[in-house]
Short mmCIF file of C-alpha atoms in Angstrom, two decimals:
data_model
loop_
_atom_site.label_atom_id
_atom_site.label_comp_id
_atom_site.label_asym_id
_atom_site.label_seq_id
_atom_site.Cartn_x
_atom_site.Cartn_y
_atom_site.Cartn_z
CA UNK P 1 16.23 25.02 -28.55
CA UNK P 2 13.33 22.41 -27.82
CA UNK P 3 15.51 20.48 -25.80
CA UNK P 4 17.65 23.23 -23.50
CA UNK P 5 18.84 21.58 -20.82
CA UNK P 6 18.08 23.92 -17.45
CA UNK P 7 20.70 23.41 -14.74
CA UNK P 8 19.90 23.80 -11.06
CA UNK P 9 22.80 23.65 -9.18
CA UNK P 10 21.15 23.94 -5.76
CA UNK P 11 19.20 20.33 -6.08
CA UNK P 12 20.38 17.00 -6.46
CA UNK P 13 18.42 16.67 -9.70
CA UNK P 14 20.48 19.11 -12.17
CA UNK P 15 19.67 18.98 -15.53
CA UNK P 16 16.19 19.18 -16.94
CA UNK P 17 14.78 19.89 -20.42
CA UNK P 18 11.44 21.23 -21.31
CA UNK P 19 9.55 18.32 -21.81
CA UNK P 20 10.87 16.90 -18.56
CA UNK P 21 9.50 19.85 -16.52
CA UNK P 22 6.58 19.98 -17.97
CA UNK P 23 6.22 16.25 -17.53
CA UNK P 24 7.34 16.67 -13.71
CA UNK P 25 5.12 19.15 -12.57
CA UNK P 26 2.05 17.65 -14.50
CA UNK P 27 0.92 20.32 -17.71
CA UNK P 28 -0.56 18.16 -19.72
CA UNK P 29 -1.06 20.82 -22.84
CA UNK P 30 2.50 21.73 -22.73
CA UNK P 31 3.66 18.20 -23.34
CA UNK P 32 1.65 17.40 -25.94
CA UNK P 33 2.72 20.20 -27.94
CA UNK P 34 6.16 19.46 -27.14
CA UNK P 35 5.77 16.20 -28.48
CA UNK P 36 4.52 17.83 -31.35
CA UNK P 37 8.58 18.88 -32.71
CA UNK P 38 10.04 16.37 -34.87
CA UNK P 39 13.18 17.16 -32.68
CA UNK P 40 12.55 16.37 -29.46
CA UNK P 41 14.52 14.24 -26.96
CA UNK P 42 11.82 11.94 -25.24
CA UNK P 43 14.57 10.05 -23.78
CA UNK P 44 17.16 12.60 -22.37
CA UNK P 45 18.52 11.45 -19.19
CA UNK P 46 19.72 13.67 -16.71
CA UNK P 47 22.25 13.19 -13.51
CA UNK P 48 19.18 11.45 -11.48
CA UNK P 49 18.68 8.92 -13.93
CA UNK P 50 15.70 10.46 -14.83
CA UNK P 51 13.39 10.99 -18.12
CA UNK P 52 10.65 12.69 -18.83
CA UNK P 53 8.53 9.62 -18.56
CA UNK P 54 9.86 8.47 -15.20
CA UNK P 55 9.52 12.08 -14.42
CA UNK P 56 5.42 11.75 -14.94
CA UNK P 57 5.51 8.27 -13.39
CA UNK P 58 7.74 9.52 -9.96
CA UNK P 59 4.40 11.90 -9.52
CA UNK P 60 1.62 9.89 -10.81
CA UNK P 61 1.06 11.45 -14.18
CA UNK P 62 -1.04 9.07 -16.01
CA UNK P 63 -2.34 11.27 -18.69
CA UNK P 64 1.39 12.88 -19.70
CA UNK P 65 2.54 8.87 -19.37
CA UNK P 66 0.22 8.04 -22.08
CA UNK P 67 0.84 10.55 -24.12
CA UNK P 68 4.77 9.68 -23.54
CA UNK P 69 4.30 6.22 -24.45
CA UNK P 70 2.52 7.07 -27.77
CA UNK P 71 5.59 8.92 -29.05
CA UNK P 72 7.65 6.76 -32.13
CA UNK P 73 10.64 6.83 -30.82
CA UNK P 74 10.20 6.52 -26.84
CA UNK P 75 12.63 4.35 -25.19
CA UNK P 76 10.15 2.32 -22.35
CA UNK P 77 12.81 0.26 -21.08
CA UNK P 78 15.62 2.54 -20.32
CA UNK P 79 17.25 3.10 -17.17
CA UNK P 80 19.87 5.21 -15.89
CA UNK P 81 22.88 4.92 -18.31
CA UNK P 82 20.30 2.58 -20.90
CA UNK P 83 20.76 -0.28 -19.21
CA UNK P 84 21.96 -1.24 -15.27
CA UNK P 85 18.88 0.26 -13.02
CA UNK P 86 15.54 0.95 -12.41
CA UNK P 87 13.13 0.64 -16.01
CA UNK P 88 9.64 2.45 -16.02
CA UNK P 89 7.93 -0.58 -15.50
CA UNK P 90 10.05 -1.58 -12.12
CA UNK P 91 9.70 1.69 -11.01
CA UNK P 92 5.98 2.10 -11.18
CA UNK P 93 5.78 -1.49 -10.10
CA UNK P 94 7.52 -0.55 -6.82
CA UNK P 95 5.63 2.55 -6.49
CA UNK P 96 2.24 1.00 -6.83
CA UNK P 97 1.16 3.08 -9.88
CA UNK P 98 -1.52 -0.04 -10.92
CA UNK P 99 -2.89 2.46 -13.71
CA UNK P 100 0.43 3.22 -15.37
CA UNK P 101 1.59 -0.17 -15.15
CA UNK P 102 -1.54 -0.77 -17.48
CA UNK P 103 -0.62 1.70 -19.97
CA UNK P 104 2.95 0.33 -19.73
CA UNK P 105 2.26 -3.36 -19.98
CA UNK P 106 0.06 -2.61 -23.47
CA UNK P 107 3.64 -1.76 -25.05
CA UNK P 108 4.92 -4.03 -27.29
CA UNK P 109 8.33 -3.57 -26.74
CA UNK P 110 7.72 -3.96 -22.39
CA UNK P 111 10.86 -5.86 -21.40
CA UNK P 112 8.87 -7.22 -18.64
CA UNK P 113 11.71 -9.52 -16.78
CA UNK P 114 14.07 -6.60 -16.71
CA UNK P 115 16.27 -7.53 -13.78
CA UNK P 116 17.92 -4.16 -12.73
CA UNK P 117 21.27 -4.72 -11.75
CA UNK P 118 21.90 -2.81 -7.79
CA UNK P 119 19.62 -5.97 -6.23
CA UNK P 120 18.65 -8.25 -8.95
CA UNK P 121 15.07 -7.57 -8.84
CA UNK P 122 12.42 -7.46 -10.99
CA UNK P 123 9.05 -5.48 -11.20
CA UNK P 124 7.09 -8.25 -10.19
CA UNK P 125 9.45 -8.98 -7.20
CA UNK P 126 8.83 -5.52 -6.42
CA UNK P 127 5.37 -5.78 -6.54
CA UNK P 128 5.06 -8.71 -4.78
CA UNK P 129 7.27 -7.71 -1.89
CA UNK P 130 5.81 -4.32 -1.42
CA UNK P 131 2.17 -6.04 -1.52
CA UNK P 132 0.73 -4.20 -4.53
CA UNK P 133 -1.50 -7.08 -5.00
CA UNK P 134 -3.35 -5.31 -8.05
CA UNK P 135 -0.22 -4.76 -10.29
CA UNK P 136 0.62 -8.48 -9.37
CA UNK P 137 -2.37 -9.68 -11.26
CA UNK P 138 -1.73 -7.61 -13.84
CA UNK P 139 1.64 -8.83 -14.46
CA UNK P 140 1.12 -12.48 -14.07
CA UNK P 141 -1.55 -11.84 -16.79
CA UNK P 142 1.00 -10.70 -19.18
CA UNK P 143 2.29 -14.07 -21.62
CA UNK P 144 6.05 -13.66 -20.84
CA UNK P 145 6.27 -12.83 -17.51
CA UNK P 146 9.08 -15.22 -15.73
CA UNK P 147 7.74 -15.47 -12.09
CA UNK P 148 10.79 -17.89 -11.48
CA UNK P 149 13.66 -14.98 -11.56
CA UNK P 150 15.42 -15.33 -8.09
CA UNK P 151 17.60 -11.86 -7.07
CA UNK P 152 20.79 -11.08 -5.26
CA UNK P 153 19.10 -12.29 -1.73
CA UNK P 154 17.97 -15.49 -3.50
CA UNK P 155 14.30 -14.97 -3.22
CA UNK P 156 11.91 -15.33 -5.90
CA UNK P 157 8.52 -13.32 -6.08
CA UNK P 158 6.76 -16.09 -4.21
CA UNK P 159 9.15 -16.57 -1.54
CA UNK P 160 8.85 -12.86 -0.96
CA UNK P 161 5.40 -13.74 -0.19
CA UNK P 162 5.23 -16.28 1.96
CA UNK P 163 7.96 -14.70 4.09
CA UNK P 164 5.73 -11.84 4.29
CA UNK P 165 2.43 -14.18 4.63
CA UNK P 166 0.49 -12.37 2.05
CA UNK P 167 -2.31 -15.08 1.78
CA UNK P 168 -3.73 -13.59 -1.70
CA UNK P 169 -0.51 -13.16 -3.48
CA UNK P 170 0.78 -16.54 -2.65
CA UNK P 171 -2.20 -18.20 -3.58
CA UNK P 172 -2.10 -16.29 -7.15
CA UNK P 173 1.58 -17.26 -7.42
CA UNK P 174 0.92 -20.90 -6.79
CA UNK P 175 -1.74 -20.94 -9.49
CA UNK P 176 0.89 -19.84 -12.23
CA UNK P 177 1.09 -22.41 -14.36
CA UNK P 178 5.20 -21.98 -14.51
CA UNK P 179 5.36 -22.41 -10.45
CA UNK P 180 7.15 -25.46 -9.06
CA UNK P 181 4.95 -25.81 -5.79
CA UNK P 182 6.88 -28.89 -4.71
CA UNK P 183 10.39 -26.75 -5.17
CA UNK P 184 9.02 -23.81 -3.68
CA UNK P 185 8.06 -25.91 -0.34
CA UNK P 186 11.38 -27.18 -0.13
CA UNK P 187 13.27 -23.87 -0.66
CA UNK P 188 11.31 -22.92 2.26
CA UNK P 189 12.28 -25.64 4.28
CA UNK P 190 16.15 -24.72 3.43
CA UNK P 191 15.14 -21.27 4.80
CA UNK P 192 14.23 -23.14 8.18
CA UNK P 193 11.31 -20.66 8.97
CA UNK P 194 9.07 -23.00 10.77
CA UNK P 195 6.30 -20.67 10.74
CA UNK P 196 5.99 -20.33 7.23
CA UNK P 197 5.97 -23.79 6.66
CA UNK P 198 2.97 -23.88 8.97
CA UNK P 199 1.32 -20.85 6.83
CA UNK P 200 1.89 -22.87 3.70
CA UNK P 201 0.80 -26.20 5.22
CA UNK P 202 -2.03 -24.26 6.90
CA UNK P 203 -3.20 -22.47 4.09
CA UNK P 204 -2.40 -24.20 0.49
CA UNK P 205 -1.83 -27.69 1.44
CA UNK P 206 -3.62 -28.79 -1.56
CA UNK P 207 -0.79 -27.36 -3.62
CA UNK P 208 1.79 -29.97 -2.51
CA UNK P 209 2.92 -33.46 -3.03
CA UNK P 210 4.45 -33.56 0.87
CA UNK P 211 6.00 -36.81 0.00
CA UNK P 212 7.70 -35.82 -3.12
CA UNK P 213 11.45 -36.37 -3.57
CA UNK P 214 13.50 -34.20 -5.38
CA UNK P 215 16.56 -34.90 -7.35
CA UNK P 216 18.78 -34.28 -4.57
CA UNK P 217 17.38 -37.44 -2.83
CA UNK P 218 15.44 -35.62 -0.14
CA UNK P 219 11.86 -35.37 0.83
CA UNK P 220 10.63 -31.89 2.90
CA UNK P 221 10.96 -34.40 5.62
CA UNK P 222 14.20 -36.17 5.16
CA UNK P 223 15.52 -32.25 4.47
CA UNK P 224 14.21 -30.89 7.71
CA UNK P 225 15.92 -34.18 9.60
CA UNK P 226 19.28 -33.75 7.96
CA UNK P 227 19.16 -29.76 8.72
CA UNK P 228 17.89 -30.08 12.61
CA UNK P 229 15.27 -28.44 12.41
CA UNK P 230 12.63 -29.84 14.83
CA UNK P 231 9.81 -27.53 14.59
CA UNK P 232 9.42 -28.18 10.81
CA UNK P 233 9.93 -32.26 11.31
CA UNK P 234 6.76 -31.81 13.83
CA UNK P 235 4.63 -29.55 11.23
CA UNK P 236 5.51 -32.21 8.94
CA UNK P 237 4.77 -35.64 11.07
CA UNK P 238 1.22 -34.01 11.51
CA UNK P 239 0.29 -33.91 7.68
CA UNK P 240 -2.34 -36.54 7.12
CA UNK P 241 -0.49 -37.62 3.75
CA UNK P 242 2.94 -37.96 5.55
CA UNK P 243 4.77 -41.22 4.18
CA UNK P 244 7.39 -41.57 6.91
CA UNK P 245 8.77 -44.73 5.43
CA UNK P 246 9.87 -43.04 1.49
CA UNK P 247 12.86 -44.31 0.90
CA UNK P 248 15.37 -42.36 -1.59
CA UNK P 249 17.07 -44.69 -4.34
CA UNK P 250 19.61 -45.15 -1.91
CA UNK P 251 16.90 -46.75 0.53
CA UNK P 252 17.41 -44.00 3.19
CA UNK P 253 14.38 -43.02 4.55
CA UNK P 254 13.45 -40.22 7.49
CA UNK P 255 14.39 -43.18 10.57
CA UNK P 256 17.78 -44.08 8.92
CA UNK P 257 18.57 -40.02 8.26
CA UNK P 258 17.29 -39.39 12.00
CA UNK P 259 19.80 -42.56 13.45
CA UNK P 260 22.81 -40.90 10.70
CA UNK P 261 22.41 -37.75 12.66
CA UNK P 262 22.40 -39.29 16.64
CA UNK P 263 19.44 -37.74 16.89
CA UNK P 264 17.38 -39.58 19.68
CA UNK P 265 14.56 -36.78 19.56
CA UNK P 266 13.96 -37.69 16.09
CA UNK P 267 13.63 -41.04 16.55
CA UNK P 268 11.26 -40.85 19.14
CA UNK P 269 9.03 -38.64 16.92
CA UNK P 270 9.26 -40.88 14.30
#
């Protein structure tokens, strides 16, 4: 019986076929004659939500991955029960396998945006949050990738970023052409981290319109007045392009939002 399925009651991962141990513990040979039998189960899952494939990628098996992936009737996007965790792709993503990722991103049916369901991420949030800079670029090369998915924390990929100040991947994230620079600013301004508004302004100041106003009727500036939050308003005031006078539609500009608030400190500033 190709696919036997061992038990091992003494480890947390049970159940395990042939092609999964062989695929685990790296023997090359024996998978590929495996994958030789018109019967076999390339996509047996077992208690751990493991399959043989995520059983090469967990150890770094680029060779048996390959071979995997080649199989007709390989399943590249499944996760534990088909469909509510962890796919290949997030997994190696997360891991910082840049070489399988490759192999994985050349397969046509890649469901590259898969959002797994425990914290709403996907595998380029991963990537970008766990700085493996190398699988970013290869997945913002890829023609479908979404870089705007936001999870469960309400981050997107380039938030992750910028909280984390990783100069390169922010500045790769900005260049996407899908990136709202202007909204991204302003999210971080809702965030009221004043220091990464000073890493942004510091850094990629050429990527913003700092006197733009969105459709809520706010400017960064007129946002950061409203919130209270005076370390951003004085990060702002020192822009060079700063237009301290835009008025919304409603003809409230930063003064009139700093005298709404009874904020004297504001005033002054302004």
């Amino acid at each position: 019986n190709i696919n036997y399925i061992e038990e091992r009651s003494n480890l947390k991962e049970k159940y395990l076929t042939p092609l999964m141990v062989a695929s685990k513990n790296g023997h090359t040979n024996i998978v590929k004659e495996l994958l030789k039998e018109a019967t076999i189960d390339v996509n047996y899952i077992n208690n751990y939500g493991f399959t043989a494939l995520k059983e090469a990628i967990n150890q770094g098996h680029t060779d048996i991955v390959k071979f995997l992936l080649q199989h007709p009737k390989i399943n590249i996007n499944q996760g534990y029960n088909d469909e509510n965790t962890v796919t290949c792709l997030i997994w190696a993503s997360l891991e910082g396998f840049t070489d399988i990722v490759k192999l994985l991103l050349q397969h046509t049916n890649i469901r590259i945006n898969f959002v797994e369901s425990e914290f709403g991420k996907t595998a380029l949030i991963y990537a970008t949050k766990y700085g493996r800079i190398e699988i970013l670029k290869l997945l913002l090369k890829h023609p479908n990738i979404d870089v705007n998915i936001i999870d469960k924390d309400g981050n997107s990929a380039i938030i992750y970023a910028i909280n984390k100040f990783y100069t390169e991947s922010v500045n790769l994230l900005l260049q996407h052409q899908d990136i709202d620079t202007n909204k991204t600013l302003m999210t971080c301004i809702n965030n009221g981290n004043s220091d990464t508004i000073k890493f942004l302004l510091q850094e990629f100041q050429a990527y913003f319109d700092i006197n733009y106003l969105h459709k809520n009727g706010f400017t960064v500036l007129t946002r950061s007045i409203c919130k209270g939050y005076t370390k951003c308003v004085k990060l702002l005031l020192k822009h060079p392009k700063i237009n301290v006078n835009h008025a919304n539609k409603y003809g409230m500009t930063a003064l009139i939002w700093a005298v709404e608030k009874n904020n004297i400190d504001y005033v002054v500033l302004l």
